């Protein structure tokens, strides 16, 4: 069926001016009330040869003559009101063209604008459905556009191809959205995920945003396809789950870069950080932590003298490492088994790993553990990928690492030091990408932000954060109004790589029995974490 | 008589003056009239009506102080009907060559001939003429010796009554005026107040 045969929505007006770089101005027709319009809604523009898809980004009231503002017509008179509305008084829409529908209806990037006075109509549900496509093996249903009963589906292979981000100020549903995304990633398995679950929200029961009642976590939905690793097994058990593995970190795994990352969290001076580097050189990278913690005050005084270090700084550093890190129960002088190795084993088998922090959800613990584990896992992935390229074997499964409070890892000061910064910059070269969850996108380094392919954004009201999220998106600034006017709950703007065009969604319902049934019904049958040959081929050629 | 109401006594390309056969019996303001000859039906709107003495040097004098009514005055002075005359000044707004199917909303190639007969238009003619509003731009530009806005409003009010949905006609006309008078909002407001369907008789 050609697009011309499809029913069209209500006519709203016509294009009167515009530019590809700035968006189109559409004059509303007399019979259409400006109060029915809303930013974020879709319109279809029927050009002479092509059909364009656009989003309303602003609504404006206009006067045909400035004098009308000084002496307004008598709108209490129904006749005068009917005459002047739409003629002397009219409204315009700013419309951002997003897509062109080709003859076959396939969406393509927009490279021109419709001709003068092209008619503009409301997008129908059929129009929107054609753009986003149905839910299938690659596409995960995440929500519905405003005022429409249409499923917006994310292209998951494209989502994991680059790093992605979930942003929004606190309390706007980031966790809820992230949980949904993780469900999609486990369900359709375009990649394995490693979740650093700071607040124990994803593995076992989390709480719903709406009523605070418990909702099912990944393990409850997907069983053996998800493993819960825990830093605090007693906390995990107290919440009714049994951890698949208890993670312990050896002292030898803590490097000087890790401490640098913790500079703010531990309140260290730059001199203290520099001292750590000197200590690492002195004792060796894998011994310094244990050796330094074991020093007596006298030994430290000698050390200061022999290494030319400030004795005061050494003492402060010792005290902070002892009080803040050494007391963390999952840090052990000796560990029998490497957590990194176990995590990798699971990931390479296609089992998604959620690392719960239990009660150790302090920022220092989170930063330290996430950074240590990610560094090692990334090293192994680089190794595996390079070996696969050399030997023409299958590369390791794409991995998505999920981190919260992402700006602590990716702010301009530390982005160069952390593995997260490296992963974000090198993109998918080594099959590892990030899913960052953050409330301060403006604090994330620009070069990292520019590599974030898909941005899922709940309400943001800080100007800097809005600018950061929209940076690098074509005509992104036109979406400012849309972003600043999201509702505080269950609404998000999705932009970038995984969607054919920016879309404002009401997040899909999650937490009811019905929602669990729907998710299970859409889940392919493999429950053992392995994938069919056909699936692996698709991964190789998405 | 075939319904004619007067004849042309002065004509230019854009307007003509006709003299009414009956004193005080000119078409009403804004009424559409037609002057037909062998080549053209020429349509015009009645824009200015005057009743004056036949002799420009002799103005009428008041003489009704002792009469009971104006009608009685005329009855007692039958010569008055011959000493006075009623003229109507019409603005040409369109024409139709004889045999052509549709009215053209622009000026005929030549004005009507002197002594051409003037006929009132039937409701059907008025409806056909106002089925399109293309005569409005020229009408709004009429010379200031005509009460232009009153003329426009009166014409549209009369036309609305011969259309099946008078309110819809007035709305369409109002919108057209709003677009034409974009740069004159005060004039538009005044015009719309006169055009309102419940705004009284023309």
XYZ file of C-alpha atoms in Angstrom:
744
model
C 0.000 0.000 0.000
C 1.415 3.365 -0.919
C 1.540 6.072 1.702
C -0.890 8.171 -0.301
C -3.647 5.664 0.296
C -3.441 5.845 4.061
C -5.916 7.913 5.999
C -4.529 11.288 6.932
C -4.948 13.079 10.206
C -6.808 16.297 10.834
C -5.427 19.202 8.842
C -3.740 21.767 11.063
C -2.406 24.392 8.697
C 0.287 25.011 6.168
C 4.002 25.619 6.059
C 4.691 29.329 5.622
C 8.427 29.548 6.101
C 11.380 27.708 7.468
C 14.821 26.321 7.000
C 16.275 22.874 7.370
C 18.685 24.252 9.931
C 16.072 26.079 11.991
C 12.823 24.200 11.496
C 9.566 25.100 9.803
C 6.932 27.652 10.683
C 3.411 26.373 10.213
C 0.443 28.696 10.264
C -2.512 27.154 12.043
C -5.865 27.220 10.331
C -8.776 29.152 11.780
C -10.734 26.176 13.006
C -7.831 24.636 14.905
C -7.411 25.789 18.482
C -3.900 26.576 19.560
C -4.808 25.185 22.954
C -5.076 21.705 21.482
C -1.459 21.776 20.341
C 1.398 20.460 22.459
C 5.136 20.469 22.044
C 6.498 17.019 21.410
C 3.580 15.963 19.246
C 4.104 14.683 15.734
C 2.804 16.173 12.515
C 2.902 14.948 8.942
C 3.708 17.442 6.189
C 2.510 16.483 2.751
C 5.026 18.051 0.378
C 4.548 17.931 -3.369
C 6.621 14.795 -3.801
C 7.407 13.555 -0.344
C 5.854 13.160 3.030
C 7.770 14.654 5.926
C 7.505 13.774 9.563
C 8.057 16.516 12.107
C 7.712 17.324 15.770
C 6.099 20.420 17.238
C 8.814 22.227 19.167
C 7.138 25.542 19.891
C 3.744 27.193 19.690
C 3.408 30.921 19.157
C 0.581 33.471 19.054
C 0.767 36.020 16.278
C -1.055 39.257 15.402
C -1.498 40.213 11.770
C -0.896 43.832 12.798
C 0.747 45.154 15.953
C -2.114 47.598 16.491
C -4.357 44.643 17.335
C -2.346 44.184 20.468
C -3.089 47.763 21.509
C -6.794 47.694 20.643
C -7.874 44.060 20.737
C -10.997 43.094 18.795
C -14.105 42.339 20.834
C -13.859 38.579 21.134
C -16.920 38.399 23.350
C -18.873 38.876 20.145
C -19.066 35.418 18.610
C -19.194 36.725 15.063
C -16.139 38.938 15.420
C -14.314 36.188 17.279
C -15.065 33.688 14.519
C -13.848 36.092 11.832
C -10.618 37.277 13.394
C -9.433 33.958 14.798
C -7.276 32.392 12.154
C -7.062 35.613 10.139
C -6.054 38.695 12.114
C -5.165 36.611 15.135
C -3.462 33.356 14.392
C -1.044 30.887 15.832
C 2.055 29.327 14.399
C 3.802 26.105 15.207
C 7.511 25.612 15.025
C 8.009 22.192 13.541
C 11.291 20.355 13.434
C 11.433 18.103 10.370
C 12.714 14.726 11.500
C 12.239 12.236 8.703
C 11.200 11.850 5.130
C 9.022 8.924 4.220
C 10.088 7.441 0.925
C 7.674 6.060 -1.653
C 7.789 2.715 0.068
C 7.153 4.370 3.410
C 10.624 3.656 4.770
C 11.877 6.487 6.986
C 14.984 8.315 5.813
C 16.944 11.215 7.265
C 15.632 14.598 6.314
C 17.812 16.522 3.879
C 15.435 19.186 2.608
C 12.231 20.942 3.538
C 8.732 20.689 2.054
C 7.719 23.310 -0.508
C 5.817 26.495 0.312
C 2.367 26.132 1.835
C 2.593 22.372 2.064
C -0.390 21.169 4.085
C 0.328 19.970 7.600
C -1.788 17.384 9.373
C -1.743 15.658 12.718
C 0.156 12.398 12.554
C -2.165 9.456 12.859
C -1.377 6.394 14.903
C -0.773 4.545 11.645
C 1.829 7.118 10.588
C 3.732 6.825 13.849
C 3.511 3.063 13.895
C 5.066 2.883 10.450
C 8.037 4.928 11.604
C 8.770 2.970 14.761
C 7.873 -0.446 13.437
C 6.455 -3.348 15.417
C 8.026 -5.050 18.397
C 10.145 -7.940 17.164
C 13.374 -9.767 17.864
C 15.394 -6.534 17.548
C 12.862 -4.013 18.758
C 11.780 -3.542 22.343
C 8.581 -1.766 23.273
C 9.461 1.007 25.723
C 6.439 3.275 25.780
C 3.890 5.222 23.834
C 4.031 8.658 22.225
C 1.967 11.389 23.884
C -1.765 11.039 23.220
C -1.341 8.006 21.021
C -1.933 4.352 21.439
C 1.117 3.298 19.482
C 4.103 1.295 20.621
C 7.440 3.048 20.402
C 10.110 0.414 19.967
C 13.834 0.838 20.525
C 16.209 -0.809 18.102
C 18.317 -2.701 20.630
C 21.184 -3.785 18.366
C 21.625 -0.109 17.547
C 21.259 0.868 21.201
C 24.180 -1.311 22.248
C 26.283 -0.409 19.221
C 27.267 2.820 20.972
C 27.149 3.998 24.529
C 23.826 5.304 25.699
C 22.541 7.335 28.583
C 19.498 7.684 30.805
C 19.287 11.191 32.207
C 16.864 13.120 34.348
C 16.792 14.904 37.644
C 16.199 12.763 40.674
C 12.736 11.348 41.124
C 11.791 11.499 37.460
C 11.951 7.785 36.785
C 15.509 7.089 35.667
C 15.646 3.854 37.618
C 12.294 2.764 36.252
C 13.392 3.442 32.679
C 16.743 1.789 33.216
C 15.012 -1.303 34.574
C 12.836 -1.405 31.462
C 15.865 -1.039 29.216
C 17.618 -3.856 31.049
C 14.543 -6.026 30.648
C 14.711 -5.306 26.930
C 18.411 -6.136 26.798
C 17.932 -9.433 28.635
C 14.793 -10.278 26.699
C 16.176 -9.706 23.215
C 19.829 -10.225 24.191
C 21.594 -8.078 21.629
C 24.355 -7.895 24.249
C 25.149 -9.093 27.738
C 24.947 -6.578 30.515
C 26.977 -5.959 33.618
C 25.027 -3.768 36.003
C 26.683 -1.960 38.869
C 23.527 -1.804 40.938
C 24.265 0.813 43.586
C 20.836 0.783 45.222
C 19.865 -2.858 44.642
C 17.107 -1.935 42.232
C 17.578 -4.231 39.280
C 18.544 -7.757 40.260
C 15.859 -8.756 42.673
C 12.782 -6.797 43.699
C 12.997 -3.042 43.194
C 10.396 -0.462 44.074
C 8.037 1.111 41.600
C 8.178 4.840 41.101
C 4.450 5.287 41.420
C 3.368 3.628 44.606
C 6.558 2.381 46.186
C 5.302 -1.190 45.961
C 7.819 -3.864 45.014
C 8.293 -4.745 41.368
C 10.076 -7.750 39.942
C 13.767 -7.531 39.169
C 15.600 -9.167 36.292
C 16.384 -12.386 38.108
C 12.726 -12.915 38.974
C 11.702 -12.462 35.363
C 14.455 -14.238 33.550
C 15.799 -16.802 36.021
C 18.987 -18.436 34.843
C 19.670 -15.807 32.206
C 20.579 -13.364 34.978
C 23.085 -13.845 37.787
C 23.173 -11.764 40.947
C 26.628 -11.038 42.242
C 26.757 -9.389 45.604
C 29.230 -7.410 47.651
C 26.964 -7.860 50.654
C 25.432 -11.327 50.544
C 23.558 -10.927 53.832
C 21.728 -7.888 52.491
C 20.913 -9.702 49.269
C 19.561 -12.660 51.225
C 17.574 -10.370 53.502
C 15.738 -9.157 50.420
C 14.790 -12.706 49.525
C 17.342 -13.411 46.823
C 20.273 -15.741 46.946
C 23.403 -14.348 45.358
C 25.027 -16.472 42.686
C 28.432 -15.264 43.763
C 29.902 -13.141 46.518
C 32.351 -10.588 45.203
C 35.502 -9.820 47.116
C 38.235 -7.486 45.995
C 41.870 -8.114 46.830
C 44.108 -5.319 48.048
C 46.401 -6.001 45.097
C 43.666 -4.917 42.695
C 43.596 -1.319 43.931
C 45.772 0.978 41.810
C 46.813 4.590 42.032
C 44.288 5.518 39.329
C 41.503 4.136 41.502
C 42.505 6.439 44.335
C 42.721 9.355 41.921
C 39.108 8.665 40.946
C 38.181 8.735 44.625
C 39.868 12.070 45.229
C 36.608 13.931 45.715
C 34.806 11.125 47.485
C 37.608 10.706 50.033
C 38.392 14.396 50.242
C 42.017 13.924 49.225
C 44.265 16.799 48.299
C 46.069 16.743 44.944
C 49.258 16.260 46.929
C 47.831 13.113 48.517
C 46.935 11.729 45.096
C 50.441 12.418 43.893
C 51.777 10.697 46.992
C 49.775 7.591 46.101
C 51.432 7.516 42.686
C 54.841 7.736 44.321
C 53.904 4.923 46.703
C 52.737 2.773 43.811
C 56.078 3.284 42.122
C 57.917 2.590 45.326
C 56.117 -0.601 46.396
C 54.818 -1.767 43.024
C 51.324 -1.350 41.598
C 49.816 -4.473 43.122
C 51.465 -4.284 46.542
C 51.346 -0.648 47.535
C 47.906 -0.663 49.180
C 48.609 -3.545 51.484
C 52.162 -2.469 52.228
C 51.239 1.140 52.936
C 48.335 0.218 55.202
C 50.664 -2.031 57.207
C 53.115 0.784 57.954
C 53.561 2.093 61.499
C 53.882 5.846 62.125
C 57.639 5.411 62.503
C 57.908 3.552 59.227
C 55.942 6.304 57.554
C 58.318 8.908 58.933
C 61.239 6.958 57.449
C 59.363 6.525 54.212
C 58.760 10.259 54.023
C 62.404 10.919 54.562
C 63.691 8.351 52.088
C 61.173 9.186 49.347
C 61.083 12.930 49.873
C 57.384 12.892 50.794
C 55.493 15.141 53.167
C 55.049 13.212 56.448
C 51.767 15.023 57.235
C 50.279 14.078 53.873
C 51.356 10.487 54.373
C 49.619 10.308 57.740
C 46.412 11.850 56.467
C 46.423 9.519 53.488
C 47.003 6.516 55.710
C 44.177 7.497 58.002
C 41.742 8.029 55.149
C 42.574 4.779 53.390
C 42.310 2.929 56.680
C 39.029 4.519 57.763
C 37.273 4.724 54.459
C 38.529 1.794 52.395
C 40.111 -0.793 54.612
C 36.953 -1.080 56.683
C 34.927 -2.096 53.606
C 34.238 -5.766 54.349
C 34.511 -6.885 50.732
C 38.090 -5.638 50.513
C 40.381 -8.482 51.549
C 44.136 -8.756 51.784
C 43.920 -12.106 49.966
C 41.170 -13.443 47.769
C 40.975 -17.051 46.695
C 39.146 -16.510 43.463
C 39.096 -13.587 41.102
C 35.708 -11.930 40.878
C 36.669 -10.595 37.471
C 37.216 -14.103 36.185
C 33.835 -15.262 37.450
C 32.006 -12.276 36.025
C 33.672 -12.848 32.664
C 32.731 -16.499 32.662
C 29.101 -15.601 33.135
C 29.183 -12.807 30.589
C 30.840 -14.930 27.944
C 28.148 -17.548 28.450
C 25.583 -14.864 27.738
C 24.375 -14.570 31.314
C 23.660 -11.031 32.432
C 25.313 -9.999 35.684
C 23.859 -7.646 38.260
C 26.322 -6.624 40.947
C 24.464 -5.596 44.073
C 26.180 -3.346 46.559
C 23.859 -4.190 49.421
C 24.495 -1.822 52.290
C 27.818 -0.695 50.835
C 26.193 1.901 48.654
C 28.532 4.695 49.651
C 29.961 6.572 46.719
C 33.556 5.564 47.513
C 32.698 1.860 47.514
C 30.741 2.213 44.306
C 33.424 4.136 42.458
C 36.185 1.851 43.643
C 34.496 -1.444 42.809
C 33.008 -0.342 39.502
C 36.303 1.058 38.361
C 38.410 -1.930 39.433
C 36.101 -4.518 37.907
C 35.473 -2.577 34.742
C 39.168 -2.012 34.168
C 39.922 -5.701 34.370
C 36.931 -6.769 32.332
C 37.678 -4.222 29.674
C 41.286 -5.419 29.492
C 40.060 -8.953 28.942
C 37.582 -7.831 26.330
C 40.244 -5.918 24.433
C 42.405 -9.002 24.602
C 39.630 -11.347 23.434
C 38.568 -9.042 20.639
C 42.072 -8.546 19.333
C 42.735 -12.243 19.465
C 39.459 -12.892 17.645
C 40.443 -10.455 14.929
C 43.855 -12.066 14.575
C 42.490 -15.583 14.438
C 39.266 -14.690 12.658
C 37.238 -16.241 15.452
C 33.934 -15.017 16.766
C 34.433 -11.884 18.793
C 33.154 -11.888 22.366
C 29.547 -11.007 22.912
C 28.889 -7.276 22.962
C 28.883 -6.103 26.562
C 26.959 -3.198 28.035
C 28.186 -1.901 31.362
C 25.578 -0.029 33.367
C 26.763 2.613 35.814
C 24.877 5.040 37.985
C 26.141 8.421 39.156
C 28.011 8.351 35.887
C 29.354 11.885 36.148
C 31.550 10.762 39.038
C 33.370 8.485 36.587
C 33.134 10.649 33.522
C 33.616 14.227 34.641
C 36.311 16.136 32.772
C 38.857 15.721 35.583
C 38.747 11.933 35.766
C 37.335 10.837 32.400
C 40.869 10.317 31.139
C 41.813 8.219 34.154
C 38.925 5.807 34.285
C 38.287 2.865 32.060
C 34.796 4.270 31.601
C 36.228 7.258 29.787
C 38.212 4.922 27.558
C 35.180 2.769 26.806
C 33.048 5.770 25.972
C 35.685 7.133 23.611
C 36.663 3.988 21.771
C 33.014 3.144 21.142
C 32.288 -0.365 20.058
C 35.735 -1.234 18.825
C 36.164 -3.788 21.562
C 32.514 -4.745 21.883
C 32.081 -2.898 25.164
C 29.721 0.042 25.537
C 28.243 1.922 28.469
C 24.755 2.624 29.637
C 25.198 5.602 31.912
C 22.519 6.705 34.353
C 22.938 10.218 35.613
C 21.197 13.296 36.894
C 23.898 15.815 35.993
C 24.721 15.281 32.314
C 26.408 18.686 32.236
C 29.080 17.314 34.562
C 30.018 14.598 32.099
C 32.987 15.468 29.902
C 31.964 16.832 26.499
C 34.024 14.335 24.572
C 32.313 11.486 26.412
C 28.873 13.008 26.003
C 29.434 13.352 22.276
C 29.967 9.593 22.037
C 26.669 8.776 23.699
C 24.594 7.571 20.788
C 21.171 7.153 22.363
C 19.975 9.570 25.019
C 16.890 8.795 27.015
C 16.013 11.833 29.014
C 13.452 12.367 31.702
C 12.677 15.887 32.890
C 15.697 18.147 33.275
C 15.303 21.731 34.309
C 18.832 22.962 34.638
C 19.828 24.877 31.518
C 23.305 23.406 31.486
C 22.002 19.858 31.714
C 19.534 20.428 28.903
C 22.263 21.885 26.723
C 24.537 18.947 27.460
C 21.919 16.356 26.575
C 21.008 18.078 23.322
C 24.570 18.800 22.249
C 25.480 17.109 19.002
C 21.875 16.285 18.061
C 20.934 17.899 14.714
C 18.646 20.836 15.510
C 18.873 19.712 19.091
C 18.267 23.142 20.525
C 14.801 23.096 18.978
C 13.984 20.258 21.347
C 14.746 22.353 24.446
C 11.124 23.254 24.909
C 10.093 19.662 24.589
C 12.604 18.531 27.153
C 11.868 21.249 29.679
C 8.159 20.492 29.533
C 8.158 16.793 30.190
C 6.046 15.684 33.099
C 7.915 14.765 36.235
C 6.956 11.103 36.090
C 6.865 8.473 33.411
C 7.675 10.735 30.496
C 10.925 10.745 28.601
C 12.428 12.094 25.426
C 14.399 9.546 23.442
C 16.922 10.805 20.924
C 19.626 9.345 18.831
C 20.854 6.114 17.491
C 18.208 3.614 18.605
C 15.142 5.491 17.381
C 14.420 6.698 13.845
C 13.460 10.115 15.198
C 13.297 11.855 18.563
C 10.212 10.805 20.463
C 8.507 11.770 23.694
C 7.101 8.718 25.377
C 4.908 7.817 28.257
C 6.894 4.955 29.696
C 5.329 1.551 29.375
C 3.549 0.243 32.460
C 5.620 -2.121 34.557
C 4.861 -3.781 37.855
C 1.465 -5.369 37.295
C 0.874 -9.062 36.643
C -0.352 -8.089 33.202
C 2.962 -6.325 32.435
C 4.969 -9.382 33.539
C 2.855 -11.619 31.329
C 3.359 -9.301 28.361
C 7.102 -9.280 28.855
C 7.313 -13.030 29.139
C 5.120 -13.450 26.077
C 7.548 -11.328 24.038
C 10.623 -13.179 25.296
C 12.214 -15.678 22.924
C 12.387 -19.208 24.288
C 16.061 -19.623 25.124
C 16.227 -19.807 28.893
C 19.703 -21.229 29.311
C 21.539 -18.101 28.315
C 22.819 -19.631 25.106
C 21.911 -18.302 21.745
C 20.997 -20.051 18.590
C 23.360 -20.023 15.644
C 20.882 -17.827 13.846
C 21.087 -15.263 16.635
C 24.864 -15.156 16.561
C 24.759 -14.601 12.833
C 22.409 -11.729 13.323
C 24.771 -10.250 15.855
C 27.584 -10.421 13.360
C 25.457 -8.726 10.750
C 22.849 -6.571 12.481
C -42.199 48.545 -18.299
C -39.790 45.609 -17.952
C -38.733 46.383 -14.392
C -36.252 49.077 -15.259
C -35.822 51.655 -12.531
C -33.838 54.376 -14.205
C -31.377 55.239 -16.898
C -27.739 56.194 -17.154
C -27.140 59.920 -17.440
C -23.391 60.051 -16.893
C -20.793 57.292 -17.260
C -17.070 56.683 -16.880
C -15.044 53.495 -16.984
C -15.426 52.899 -13.257
C -18.777 54.390 -12.312
C -22.006 55.858 -13.642
C -24.829 58.070 -12.494
C -28.384 57.024 -13.224
C -31.568 58.955 -12.758
C -34.423 57.187 -11.070
C -37.717 57.185 -12.971
C -39.601 57.754 -9.758
C -38.659 60.445 -7.257
C -37.177 58.919 -4.079
C -37.266 55.434 -5.562
C -33.551 54.737 -6.022
C -32.152 51.282 -5.175
C -30.993 50.971 -1.573
C -27.379 51.544 -0.594
C -25.249 48.587 -1.627
C -27.881 47.149 -3.968
C -26.566 45.386 -7.062
C -27.945 46.807 -10.334
C -27.447 45.886 -13.945
C -27.220 47.930 -17.129
C -27.747 45.733 -20.158
C -27.156 46.516 -23.786
C -26.564 44.342 -26.831
C -23.004 43.462 -25.837
C -22.732 43.461 -22.052
C -24.537 43.075 -18.799
C -22.679 45.554 -16.617
C -23.016 45.098 -12.846
C -22.653 47.927 -10.393
C -23.269 48.625 -6.732
C -25.407 51.533 -5.640
C -23.034 53.704 -3.707
C -24.489 57.186 -3.337
C -28.071 58.361 -3.776
C -29.004 62.008 -4.076
C -32.225 63.909 -4.606
C -31.798 67.487 -5.806
C -33.523 70.242 -7.671
C -33.623 69.899 -11.472
C -32.249 73.421 -11.714
C -28.935 73.576 -9.896
C -29.482 77.312 -9.388
C -32.751 76.847 -7.497
C -32.669 75.006 -4.242
C -35.963 73.669 -2.901
C -37.548 75.734 -0.154
C -39.229 74.485 3.000
C -42.984 74.571 2.626
C -44.472 72.037 4.954
C -45.011 74.061 8.100
C -48.788 73.907 7.819
C -48.991 70.436 6.315
C -49.974 67.421 8.382
C -47.328 65.101 6.861
C -44.668 65.029 4.115
C -47.032 62.897 2.036
C -49.727 65.564 2.332
C -47.197 68.178 1.278
C -46.414 66.297 -1.933
C -50.123 65.685 -2.562
C -50.880 69.392 -2.309
C -47.895 70.356 -4.521
C -47.921 67.840 -7.413
C -45.427 69.957 -9.405
C -42.687 69.039 -6.912
C -42.257 65.605 -8.499
C -41.218 67.342 -11.710
C -38.941 69.920 -10.090
C -36.883 67.388 -8.143
C -34.989 64.352 -9.243
C -33.386 61.357 -7.617
C -30.038 60.154 -8.910
C -28.006 57.138 -7.874
C -24.300 56.924 -8.267
C -23.079 53.396 -8.977
C -19.684 51.756 -8.804
C -19.044 49.248 -11.598
C -17.900 45.927 -10.113
C -18.199 43.401 -12.913
C -19.735 42.415 -16.190
C -20.790 39.557 -18.384
C -20.575 39.570 -22.161
C -23.941 38.547 -23.540
C -23.964 34.774 -23.892
C -20.994 34.189 -21.558
C -21.761 31.762 -18.752
C -20.098 33.466 -15.792
C -19.866 36.923 -14.325
C -16.416 38.496 -14.446
C -15.449 40.395 -11.338
C -13.587 43.079 -13.192
C -14.354 46.168 -15.246
C -16.003 45.875 -18.673
C -13.998 47.131 -21.673
C -16.225 50.198 -21.910
C -18.680 51.988 -19.660
C -22.446 51.672 -20.105
C -23.991 53.904 -22.704
C -25.866 57.051 -21.768
C -29.580 56.274 -21.489
C -28.804 52.678 -20.910
C -31.597 51.190 -18.814
C -30.853 50.262 -15.234
C -32.464 47.143 -13.752
C -32.435 45.887 -10.174
C -30.781 42.470 -9.846
C -32.855 39.450 -8.906
C -31.917 37.382 -5.860
C -30.526 34.733 -8.248
C -28.283 37.286 -9.915
C -27.136 38.619 -6.562
C -26.369 35.100 -5.353
C -24.450 34.315 -8.528
C -22.506 37.555 -8.337
C -21.556 37.102 -4.652
C -20.809 33.394 -4.904
C -17.226 34.594 -5.191
C -15.907 37.549 -3.256
C -13.335 38.634 -5.800
C -14.962 42.037 -6.182
C -14.050 43.002 -2.579
C -10.450 44.153 -3.133
C -11.444 46.696 -5.791
C -14.477 47.779 -3.803
C -12.367 48.532 -0.723
C -10.256 50.812 -2.894
C -13.264 52.830 -4.125
C -12.815 56.611 -4.235
C -13.582 58.408 -0.997
C -16.617 60.255 -2.357
C -18.412 56.953 -1.746
C -19.078 55.787 1.805
C -16.927 52.785 0.997
C -17.178 50.746 4.188
C -20.912 51.352 4.534
C -21.291 50.297 0.938
C -19.310 47.097 1.473
C -21.223 46.176 4.608
C -24.618 46.944 3.086
C -23.813 44.931 -0.027
C -22.655 41.912 1.979
C -25.649 42.063 4.321
C -28.022 42.023 1.376
C -26.092 39.248 -0.277
C -26.098 37.135 2.889
C -29.903 37.017 2.762
C -29.947 35.348 -0.640
C -27.430 32.666 0.302
C -28.625 29.415 1.845
C -26.573 29.920 5.035
C -26.413 33.654 5.771
C -24.145 33.281 8.792
C -21.627 31.169 6.897
C -21.635 33.741 4.106
C -20.982 36.588 6.536
C -18.185 34.629 8.195
C -16.512 33.882 4.873
C -16.841 37.511 3.835
C -15.537 38.668 7.215
C -12.481 36.419 6.941
C -11.809 37.693 3.450
C -12.015 41.260 4.713
C -9.738 40.413 7.639
C -7.072 39.238 5.213
C -7.546 42.232 2.895
C -7.436 44.738 5.745
C -4.546 43.182 7.628
C -2.821 46.530 7.819
C -5.939 48.459 8.869
C -7.217 46.728 11.998
C -9.339 49.653 13.200
C -11.125 49.858 9.862
C -11.677 46.107 9.940
C -13.190 46.229 13.400
C -15.609 48.962 12.355
C -16.516 47.094 9.192
C -17.142 43.836 11.029
C -19.438 45.606 13.461
C -21.551 46.686 10.467
C -21.435 43.265 8.874
C -22.671 41.310 11.871
C -25.781 39.341 10.820
C -27.774 40.667 13.795
C -26.483 44.152 13.137
C -29.853 45.508 11.897
C -31.403 46.054 8.523
C -29.354 47.340 5.617
